[in-house]
Coordinates of C-alpha atoms (C1' of nucleotides) in Angstrom, one line a residue:
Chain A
X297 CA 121.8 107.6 61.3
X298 CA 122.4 104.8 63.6
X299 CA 120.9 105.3 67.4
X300 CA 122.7 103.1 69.5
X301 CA 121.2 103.0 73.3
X302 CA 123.9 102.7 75.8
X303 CA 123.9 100.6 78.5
X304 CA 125.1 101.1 82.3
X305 CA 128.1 99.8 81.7
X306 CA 129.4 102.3 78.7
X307 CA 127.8 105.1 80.9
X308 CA 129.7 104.3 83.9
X309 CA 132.7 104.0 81.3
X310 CA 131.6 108.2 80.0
X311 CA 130.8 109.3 84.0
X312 CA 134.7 108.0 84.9
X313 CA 135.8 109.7 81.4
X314 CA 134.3 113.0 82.9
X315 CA 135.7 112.7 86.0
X316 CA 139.6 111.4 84.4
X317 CA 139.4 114.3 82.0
X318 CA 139.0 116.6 85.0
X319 CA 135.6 117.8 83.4
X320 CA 133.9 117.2 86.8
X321 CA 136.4 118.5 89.3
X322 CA 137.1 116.6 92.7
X323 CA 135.0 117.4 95.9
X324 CA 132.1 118.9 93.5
X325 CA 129.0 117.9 92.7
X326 CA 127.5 116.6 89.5
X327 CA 124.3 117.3 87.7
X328 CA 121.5 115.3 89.1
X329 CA 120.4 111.8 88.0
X330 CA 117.3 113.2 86.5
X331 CA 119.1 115.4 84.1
X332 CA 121.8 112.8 83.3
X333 CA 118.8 110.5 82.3
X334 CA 117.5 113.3 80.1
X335 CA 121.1 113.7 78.7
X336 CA 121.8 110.8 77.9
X337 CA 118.0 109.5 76.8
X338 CA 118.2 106.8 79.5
X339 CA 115.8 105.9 82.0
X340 CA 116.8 107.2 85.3
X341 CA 117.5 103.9 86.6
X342 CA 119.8 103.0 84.3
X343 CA 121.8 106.2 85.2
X344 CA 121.2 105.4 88.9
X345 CA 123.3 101.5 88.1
X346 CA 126.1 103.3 86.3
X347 CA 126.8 105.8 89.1
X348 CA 126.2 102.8 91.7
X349 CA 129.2 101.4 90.3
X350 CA 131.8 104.0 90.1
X351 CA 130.3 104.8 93.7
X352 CA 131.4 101.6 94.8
X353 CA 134.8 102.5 93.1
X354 CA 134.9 105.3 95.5
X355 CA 135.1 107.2 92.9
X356 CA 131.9 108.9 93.2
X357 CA 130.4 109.4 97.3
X358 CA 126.7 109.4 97.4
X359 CA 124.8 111.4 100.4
X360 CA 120.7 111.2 100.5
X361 CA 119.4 114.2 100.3
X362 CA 122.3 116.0 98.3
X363 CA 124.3 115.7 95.4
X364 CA 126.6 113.1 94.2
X365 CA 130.1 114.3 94.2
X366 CA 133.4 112.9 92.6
X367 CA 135.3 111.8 95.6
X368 CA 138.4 114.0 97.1
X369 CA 140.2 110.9 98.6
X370 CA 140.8 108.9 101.5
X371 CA 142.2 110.8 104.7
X372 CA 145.7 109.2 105.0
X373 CA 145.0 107.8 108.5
X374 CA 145.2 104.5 106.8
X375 CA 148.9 103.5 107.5
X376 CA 148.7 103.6 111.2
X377 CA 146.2 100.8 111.2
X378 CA 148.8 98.3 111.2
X379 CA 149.9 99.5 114.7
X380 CA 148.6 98.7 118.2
X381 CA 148.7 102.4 119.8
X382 CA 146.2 103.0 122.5
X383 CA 144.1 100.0 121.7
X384 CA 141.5 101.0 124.6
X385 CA 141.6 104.7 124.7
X386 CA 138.2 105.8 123.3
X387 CA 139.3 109.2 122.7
X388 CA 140.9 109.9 119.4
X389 CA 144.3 110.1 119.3
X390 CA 145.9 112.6 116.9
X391 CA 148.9 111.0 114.8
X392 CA 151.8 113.5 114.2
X393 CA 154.0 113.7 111.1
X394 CA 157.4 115.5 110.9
X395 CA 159.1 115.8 107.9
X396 CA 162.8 115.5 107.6
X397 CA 164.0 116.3 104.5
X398 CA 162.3 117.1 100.9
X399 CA 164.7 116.6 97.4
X400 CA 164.4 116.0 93.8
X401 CA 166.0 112.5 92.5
X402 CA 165.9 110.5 89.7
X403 CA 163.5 107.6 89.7
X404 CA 165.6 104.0 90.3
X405 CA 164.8 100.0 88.8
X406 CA 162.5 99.3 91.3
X407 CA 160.5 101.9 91.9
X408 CA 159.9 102.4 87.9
X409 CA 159.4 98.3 87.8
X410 CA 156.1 99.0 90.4
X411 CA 154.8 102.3 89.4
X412 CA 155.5 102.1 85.7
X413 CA 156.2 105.5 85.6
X414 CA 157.4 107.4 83.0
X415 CA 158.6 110.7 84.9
X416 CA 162.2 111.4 84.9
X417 CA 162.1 113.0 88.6
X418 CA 160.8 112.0 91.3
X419 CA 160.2 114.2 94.5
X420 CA 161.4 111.8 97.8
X421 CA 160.1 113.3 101.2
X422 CA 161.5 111.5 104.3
X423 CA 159.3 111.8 107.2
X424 CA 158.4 110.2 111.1
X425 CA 155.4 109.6 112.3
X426 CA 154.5 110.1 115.5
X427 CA 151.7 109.2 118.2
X428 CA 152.2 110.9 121.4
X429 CA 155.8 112.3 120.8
X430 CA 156.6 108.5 120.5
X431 CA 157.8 108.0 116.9
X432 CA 156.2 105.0 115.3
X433 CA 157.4 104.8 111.4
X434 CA 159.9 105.5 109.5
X435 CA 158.6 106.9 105.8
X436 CA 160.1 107.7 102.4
X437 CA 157.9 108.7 100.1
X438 CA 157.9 109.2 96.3
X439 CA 156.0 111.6 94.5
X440 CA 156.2 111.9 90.4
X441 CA 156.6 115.4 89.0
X442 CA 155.7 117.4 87.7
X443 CA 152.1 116.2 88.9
X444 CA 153.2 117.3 92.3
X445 CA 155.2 120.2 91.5
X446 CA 153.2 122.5 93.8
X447 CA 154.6 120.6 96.6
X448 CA 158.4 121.5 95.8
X449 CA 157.6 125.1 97.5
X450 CA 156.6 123.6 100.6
X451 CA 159.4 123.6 103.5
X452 CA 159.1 120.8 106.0
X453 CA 156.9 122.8 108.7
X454 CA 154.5 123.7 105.9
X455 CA 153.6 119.5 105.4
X456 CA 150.5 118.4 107.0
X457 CA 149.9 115.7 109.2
X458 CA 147.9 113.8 106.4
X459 CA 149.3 114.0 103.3
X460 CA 146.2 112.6 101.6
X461 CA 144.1 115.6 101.7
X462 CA 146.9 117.7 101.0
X463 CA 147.7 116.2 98.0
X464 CA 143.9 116.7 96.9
X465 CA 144.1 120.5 98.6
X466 CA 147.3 121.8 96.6
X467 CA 147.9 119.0 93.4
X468 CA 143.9 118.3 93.0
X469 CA 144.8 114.7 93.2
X470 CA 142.6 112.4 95.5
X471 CA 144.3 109.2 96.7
X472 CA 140.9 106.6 96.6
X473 CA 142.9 103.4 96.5
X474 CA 146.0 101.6 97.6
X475 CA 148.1 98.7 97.9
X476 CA 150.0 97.5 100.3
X477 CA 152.6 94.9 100.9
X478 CA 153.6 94.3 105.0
X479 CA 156.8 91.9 105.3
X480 CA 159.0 91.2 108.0
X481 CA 162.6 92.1 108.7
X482 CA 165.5 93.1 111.1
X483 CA 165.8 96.8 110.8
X484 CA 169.4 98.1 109.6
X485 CA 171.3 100.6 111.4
X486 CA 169.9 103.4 109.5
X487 CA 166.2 102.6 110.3
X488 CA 166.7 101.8 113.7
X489 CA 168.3 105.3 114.8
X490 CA 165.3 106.6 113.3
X491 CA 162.9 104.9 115.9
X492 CA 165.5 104.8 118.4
X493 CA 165.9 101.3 118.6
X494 CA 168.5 99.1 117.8
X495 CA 170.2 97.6 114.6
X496 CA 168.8 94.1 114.5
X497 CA 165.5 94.8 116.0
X498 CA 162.7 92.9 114.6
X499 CA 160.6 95.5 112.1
X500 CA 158.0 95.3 109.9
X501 CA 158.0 97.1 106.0
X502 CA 155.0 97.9 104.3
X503 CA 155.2 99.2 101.0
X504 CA 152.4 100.7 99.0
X505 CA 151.4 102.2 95.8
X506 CA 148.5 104.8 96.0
X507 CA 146.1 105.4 93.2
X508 CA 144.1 108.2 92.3
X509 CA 140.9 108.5 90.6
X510 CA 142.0 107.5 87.3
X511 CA 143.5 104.0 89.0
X512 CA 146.9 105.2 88.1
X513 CA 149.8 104.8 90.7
X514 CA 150.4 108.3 92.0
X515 CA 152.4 107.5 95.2
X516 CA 155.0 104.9 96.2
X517 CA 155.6 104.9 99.8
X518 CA 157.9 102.7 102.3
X519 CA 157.5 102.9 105.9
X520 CA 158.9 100.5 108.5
X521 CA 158.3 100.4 112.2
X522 CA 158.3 97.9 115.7
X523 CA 157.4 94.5 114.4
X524 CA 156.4 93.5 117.8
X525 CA 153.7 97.0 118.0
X526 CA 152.4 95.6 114.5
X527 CA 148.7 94.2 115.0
X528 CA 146.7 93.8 111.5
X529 CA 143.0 93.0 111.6
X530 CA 142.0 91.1 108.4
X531 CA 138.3 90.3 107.2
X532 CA 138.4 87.0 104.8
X533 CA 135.4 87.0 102.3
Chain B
X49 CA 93.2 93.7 108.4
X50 CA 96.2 95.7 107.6
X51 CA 98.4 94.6 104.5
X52 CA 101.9 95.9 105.2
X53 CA 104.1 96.0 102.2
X54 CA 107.4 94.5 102.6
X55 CA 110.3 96.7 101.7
X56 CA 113.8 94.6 100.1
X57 CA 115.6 95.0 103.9
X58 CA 112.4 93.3 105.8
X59 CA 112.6 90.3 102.9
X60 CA 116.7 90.1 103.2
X61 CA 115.9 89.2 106.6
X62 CA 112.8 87.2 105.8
X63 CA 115.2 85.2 103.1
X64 CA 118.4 85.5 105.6
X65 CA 116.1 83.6 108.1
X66 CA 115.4 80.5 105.5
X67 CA 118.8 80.2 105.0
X68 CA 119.6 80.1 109.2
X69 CA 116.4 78.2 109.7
X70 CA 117.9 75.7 107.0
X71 CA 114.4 76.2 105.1
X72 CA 116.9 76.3 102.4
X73 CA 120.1 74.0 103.1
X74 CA 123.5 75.1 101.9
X75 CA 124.9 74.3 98.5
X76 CA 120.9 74.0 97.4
X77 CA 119.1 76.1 94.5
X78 CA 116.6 78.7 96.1
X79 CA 113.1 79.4 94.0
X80 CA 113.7 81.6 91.2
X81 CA 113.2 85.6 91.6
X82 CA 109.7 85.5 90.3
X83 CA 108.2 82.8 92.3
X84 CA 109.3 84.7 95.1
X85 CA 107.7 88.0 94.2
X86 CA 104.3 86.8 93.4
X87 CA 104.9 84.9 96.6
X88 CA 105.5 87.8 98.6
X89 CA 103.4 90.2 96.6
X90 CA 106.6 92.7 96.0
X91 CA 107.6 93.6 91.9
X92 CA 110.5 91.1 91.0
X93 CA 112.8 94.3 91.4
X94 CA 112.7 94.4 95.1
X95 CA 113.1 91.0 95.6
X96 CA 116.3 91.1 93.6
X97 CA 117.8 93.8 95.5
X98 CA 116.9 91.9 98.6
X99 CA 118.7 88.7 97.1
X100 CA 121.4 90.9 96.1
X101 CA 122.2 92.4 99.3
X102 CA 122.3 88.5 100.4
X103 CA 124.7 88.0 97.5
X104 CA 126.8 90.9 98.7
X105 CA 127.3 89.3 102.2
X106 CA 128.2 85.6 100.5
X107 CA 125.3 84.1 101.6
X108 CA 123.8 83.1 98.6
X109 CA 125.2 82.6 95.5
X110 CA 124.5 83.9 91.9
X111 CA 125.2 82.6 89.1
X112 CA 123.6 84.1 85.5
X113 CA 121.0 81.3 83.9
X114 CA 121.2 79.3 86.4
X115 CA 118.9 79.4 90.2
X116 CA 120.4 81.5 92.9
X117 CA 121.9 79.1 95.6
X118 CA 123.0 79.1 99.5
X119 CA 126.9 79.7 99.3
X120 CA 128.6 76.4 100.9
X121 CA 131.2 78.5 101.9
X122 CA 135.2 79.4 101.5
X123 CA 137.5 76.8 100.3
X124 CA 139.7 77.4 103.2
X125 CA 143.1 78.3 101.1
X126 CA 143.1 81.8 102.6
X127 CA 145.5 81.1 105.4
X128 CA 148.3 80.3 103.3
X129 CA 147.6 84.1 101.6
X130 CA 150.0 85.2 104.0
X131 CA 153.1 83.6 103.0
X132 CA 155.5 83.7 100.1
X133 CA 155.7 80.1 98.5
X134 CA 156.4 80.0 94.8
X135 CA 155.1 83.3 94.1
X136 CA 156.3 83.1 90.9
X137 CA 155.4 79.6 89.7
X138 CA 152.1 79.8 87.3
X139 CA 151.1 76.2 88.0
X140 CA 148.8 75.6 90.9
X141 CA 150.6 74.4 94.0
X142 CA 148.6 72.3 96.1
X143 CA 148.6 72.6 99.8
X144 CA 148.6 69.5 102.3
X145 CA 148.1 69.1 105.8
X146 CA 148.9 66.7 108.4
X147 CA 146.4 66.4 111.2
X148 CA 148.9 65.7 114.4
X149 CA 145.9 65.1 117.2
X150 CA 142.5 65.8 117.7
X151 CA 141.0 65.6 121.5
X152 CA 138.1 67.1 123.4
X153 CA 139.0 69.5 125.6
X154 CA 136.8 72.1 128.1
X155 CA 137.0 75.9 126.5
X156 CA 139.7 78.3 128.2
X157 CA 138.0 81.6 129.0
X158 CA 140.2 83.7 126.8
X159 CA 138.4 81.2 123.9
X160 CA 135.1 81.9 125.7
X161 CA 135.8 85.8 125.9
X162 CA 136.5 85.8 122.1
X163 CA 134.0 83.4 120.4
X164 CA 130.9 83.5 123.1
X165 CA 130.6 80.3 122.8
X166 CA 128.5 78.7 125.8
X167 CA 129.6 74.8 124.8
X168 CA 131.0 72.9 127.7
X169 CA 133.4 71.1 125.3
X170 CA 135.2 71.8 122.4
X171 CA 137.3 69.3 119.5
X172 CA 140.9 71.0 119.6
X173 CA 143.0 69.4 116.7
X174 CA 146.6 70.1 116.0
X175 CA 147.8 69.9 112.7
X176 CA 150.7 71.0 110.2
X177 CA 150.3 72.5 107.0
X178 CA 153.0 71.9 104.3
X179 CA 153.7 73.1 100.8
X180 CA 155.8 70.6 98.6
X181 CA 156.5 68.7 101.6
X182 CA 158.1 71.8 103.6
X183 CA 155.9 72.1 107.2
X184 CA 155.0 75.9 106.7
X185 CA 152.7 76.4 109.2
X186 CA 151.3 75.0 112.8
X187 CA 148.1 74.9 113.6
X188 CA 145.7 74.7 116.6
X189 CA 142.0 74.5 116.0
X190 CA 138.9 74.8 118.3
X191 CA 135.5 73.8 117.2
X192 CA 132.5 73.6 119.1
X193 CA 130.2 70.6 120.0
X194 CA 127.9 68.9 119.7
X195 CA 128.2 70.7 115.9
X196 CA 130.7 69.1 115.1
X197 CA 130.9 66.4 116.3
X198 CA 130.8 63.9 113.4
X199 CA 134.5 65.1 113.0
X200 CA 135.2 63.1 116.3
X201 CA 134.5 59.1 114.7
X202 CA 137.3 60.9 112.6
X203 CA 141.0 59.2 112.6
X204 CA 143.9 61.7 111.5
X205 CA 143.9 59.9 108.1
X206 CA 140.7 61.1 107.6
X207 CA 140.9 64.8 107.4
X208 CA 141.1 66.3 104.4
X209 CA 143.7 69.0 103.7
X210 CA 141.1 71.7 103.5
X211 CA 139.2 72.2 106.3
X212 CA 136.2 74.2 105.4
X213 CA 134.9 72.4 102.4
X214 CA 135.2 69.0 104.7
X215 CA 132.8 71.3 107.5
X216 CA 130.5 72.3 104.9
X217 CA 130.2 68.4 103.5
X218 CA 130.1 66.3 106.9
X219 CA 129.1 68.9 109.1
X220 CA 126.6 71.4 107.0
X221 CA 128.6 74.0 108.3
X222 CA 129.4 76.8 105.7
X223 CA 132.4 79.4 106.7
X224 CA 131.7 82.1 104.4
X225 CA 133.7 84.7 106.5
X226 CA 136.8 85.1 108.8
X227 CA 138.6 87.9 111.3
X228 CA 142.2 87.0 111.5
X229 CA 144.7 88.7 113.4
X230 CA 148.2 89.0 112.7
X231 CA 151.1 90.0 115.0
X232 CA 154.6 88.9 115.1
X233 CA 156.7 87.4 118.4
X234 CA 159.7 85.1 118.7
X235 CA 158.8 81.3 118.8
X236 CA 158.3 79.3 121.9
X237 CA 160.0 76.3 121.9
X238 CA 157.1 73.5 121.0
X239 CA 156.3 76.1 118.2
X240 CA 160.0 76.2 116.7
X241 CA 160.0 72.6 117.2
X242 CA 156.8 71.6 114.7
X243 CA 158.5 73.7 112.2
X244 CA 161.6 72.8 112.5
X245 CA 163.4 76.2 113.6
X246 CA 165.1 77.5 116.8
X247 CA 163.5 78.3 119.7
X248 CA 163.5 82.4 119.8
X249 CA 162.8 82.8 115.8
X250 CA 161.1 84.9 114.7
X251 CA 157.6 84.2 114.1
X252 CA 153.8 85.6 112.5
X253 CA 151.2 84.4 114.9
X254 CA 147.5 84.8 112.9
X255 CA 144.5 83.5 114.8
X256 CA 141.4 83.2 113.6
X257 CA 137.6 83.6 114.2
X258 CA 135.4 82.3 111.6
X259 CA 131.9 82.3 111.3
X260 CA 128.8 80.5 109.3
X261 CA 125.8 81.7 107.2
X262 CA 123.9 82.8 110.3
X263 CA 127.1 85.2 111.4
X264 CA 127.9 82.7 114.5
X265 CA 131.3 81.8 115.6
X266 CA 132.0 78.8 114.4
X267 CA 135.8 78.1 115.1
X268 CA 139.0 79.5 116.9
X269 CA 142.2 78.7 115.1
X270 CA 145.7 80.1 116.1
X271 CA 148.7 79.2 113.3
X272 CA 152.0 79.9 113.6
X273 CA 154.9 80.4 110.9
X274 CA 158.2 81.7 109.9
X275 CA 158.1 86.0 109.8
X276 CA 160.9 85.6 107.4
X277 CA 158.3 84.4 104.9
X278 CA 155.5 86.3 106.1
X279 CA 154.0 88.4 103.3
X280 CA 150.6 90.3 102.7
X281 CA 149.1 92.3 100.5
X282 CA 146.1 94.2 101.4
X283 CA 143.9 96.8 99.9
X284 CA 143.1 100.2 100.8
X285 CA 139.7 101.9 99.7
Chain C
dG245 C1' 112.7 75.7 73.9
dA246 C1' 111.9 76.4 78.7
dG247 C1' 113.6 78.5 82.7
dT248 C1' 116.7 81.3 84.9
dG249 C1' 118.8 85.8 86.0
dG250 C1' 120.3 90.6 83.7
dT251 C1' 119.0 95.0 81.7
dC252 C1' 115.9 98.7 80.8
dT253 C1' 111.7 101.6 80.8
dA254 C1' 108.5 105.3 82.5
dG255 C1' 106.3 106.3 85.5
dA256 C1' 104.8 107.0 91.1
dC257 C1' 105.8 108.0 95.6
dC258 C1' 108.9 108.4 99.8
dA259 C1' 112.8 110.3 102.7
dC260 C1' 116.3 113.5 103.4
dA261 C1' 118.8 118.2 103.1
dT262 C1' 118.4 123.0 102.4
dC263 C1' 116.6 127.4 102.2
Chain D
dA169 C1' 108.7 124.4 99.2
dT170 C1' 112.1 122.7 96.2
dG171 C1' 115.6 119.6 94.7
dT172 C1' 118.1 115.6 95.6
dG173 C1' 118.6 110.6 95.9
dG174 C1' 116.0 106.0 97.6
dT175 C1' 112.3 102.6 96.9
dC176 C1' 108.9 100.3 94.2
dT177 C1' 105.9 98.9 90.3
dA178 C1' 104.6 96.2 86.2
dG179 C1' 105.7 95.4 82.6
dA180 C1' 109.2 94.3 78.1
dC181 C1' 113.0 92.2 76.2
dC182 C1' 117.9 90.2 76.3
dA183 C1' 121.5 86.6 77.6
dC184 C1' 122.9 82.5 79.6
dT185 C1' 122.3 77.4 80.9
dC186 C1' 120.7 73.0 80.1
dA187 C1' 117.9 69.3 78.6

DNA sequence: GAGTGGTCTAGACCACATC
DNA sequence: ATGTGGTCTAGACCACTCA
């Protein structure tokens, strides 16, 4: 009988396993370091270095005090950032959503060339985003079913503003990652009449692919709005 | 006589100070972790998590086997992140620059209002940056005297194509951090001009703050380019 | 092989959150 | 008061680098 002692690193790998597998479920907590140590026959530091890391994964959110929990996601606030809207204002502006239309389509080249995924339908929810009343981005979204299935019930008043926490609320799926890519270019017809602007306007696209705890892509999003509203702040490290 | 014991945030700042002081000089080897903790009377333990929280911010420098060092700093690539040029193309390209002018010039407040800076004079250098010949960007770059002020015996010739490495090596000036901004607007017509393109064009405007070890300003750049070959990716957590 | 940082242990005690 | 995570200790041993 072989006794092999593991070290922080496989344990972080067996902590993520629990959390993929949906053993530990998101927005709970998990046991305590001291009985994971016991568990697992580890000193409590070692323990404590394997949850740092998925931690700083944002996979796991520590709080002092309380319980570690596996994380339920970012809050979705995150594409607006690109955009100068009420740059002074200290009060807290409330971003708006409205969705347009909700179908089910097959998934095209592209999309399947990004995401790699294997589904054969896609859910594609168009929506505006709004600050003020004054709409900001156009979005089309792509969901994979039947992950998001839950969703197909919903009628376009029944969306929230964030659709972050809602996919965590109703699909138990929490967004902790994404990608984006942000290009310039002149907005077609189409896009234009969306923001009421007009067909040549200067725009800018971002296009992003949102992960969830597991690292796999779970979203694929592409929004465009007023290049000349776009402000992105950008630490270099 | 009372004997304090130092917790790892009071020596981060204790070590963060020999790096500003210049106790320890950039690009040097710092004593090893256990000289340090008999020094300080602290278990080696806390002294690494004080020279890891140092490590975290890129002020120092680890490197298994080898002595811990004081980072010299970004290589100075990262403004060319933004653009599309050969994304395809495996082999390294490298990046060149043409230094147009360099004068001394008094600071315009909107500089001032940004940076802080209390200098009465500044080193403002044009300059073009090219990739396989093709002027990609243009550049305008403040730096602040008398700090730098071994660049000014410098002729254009001189300069080397990256600037921070060259600030870190003449200067003892390490950038290991930068804000940039990025916002689109149609070129002026000394902008269009530099890059070849039409006056009205549309153009990515990115400017710059980038500071040292210490967390000081140390220069002001503003760069202009083509939008149509504007591209970012950035990551959400 | 000597010197460096990286991992791990088995404890002690502190600080925060909750009841 | 109890349970949680955060800090610290004083060692042991491993892994990497370089002369």
């Amino acid at each position: 009988m072989t006794k092999t002692t593991l070290g922080y690193q496989s344990l972080a790998a067996i902590l993520r396993a629990k959390v993929v597998s949906g053993e530990w479920r998101i927005g709970k907590a998990i046991p305590s370091e001291a009985s994971l140590a016991k568990k697992f026959s580890v000193a409590v530091g070692t323990i404590r270095q394997a949850i740092a890391e998925l931690a700083e994964d944002g996979v796991l959110i520590k709080h002092h005090g309380k319980s570690t929990a596996v994380s339920s996601g970012l809050n979705g606030q995150s594409m607006l950032r690109f955009f100068r809207y009420q740059l002074e204002g200290q009060k807290q502006i409330l971003p708006q959503a409205k969705v347009l239309d909700i179908k089910q389509v097959t998934p095209d080249r592209d999309i399947v060339k990004l995401t790699g995924w294997k589904s054969k339908s896609l859910l594609k929810i168009h929506r505006i985003r709004l600050i003020n009343g004054q709409p900001l981005l156009y979005e089309i979204i792509y969901l994979p079913l039947p992950q998001f299935k839950k969703l197909m019930q919903f009628k376009s008043k029944d969306f929230d503003d964030l659709f972050y926490p809602m996919y965590a609320k109703v699909c138990e799926i929490a967004v902790i990652k994404a990608k984006d890519q942000v290009s310039f270019e002149l907005m077609k017809k189409t896009d234009a009449k969306m923001l009421s602007m007009k067909e040549g306007h200067p725009g800018v696209r971002v296009t992003r692919i949102a992960f969830d705890l597991t690292g796999k892509p779970v979203e694929y999003r592409s929004s465009i709005g007023d290049a000349m509203e776009f402000r992105y702040a950008a630490e270099v490290h």
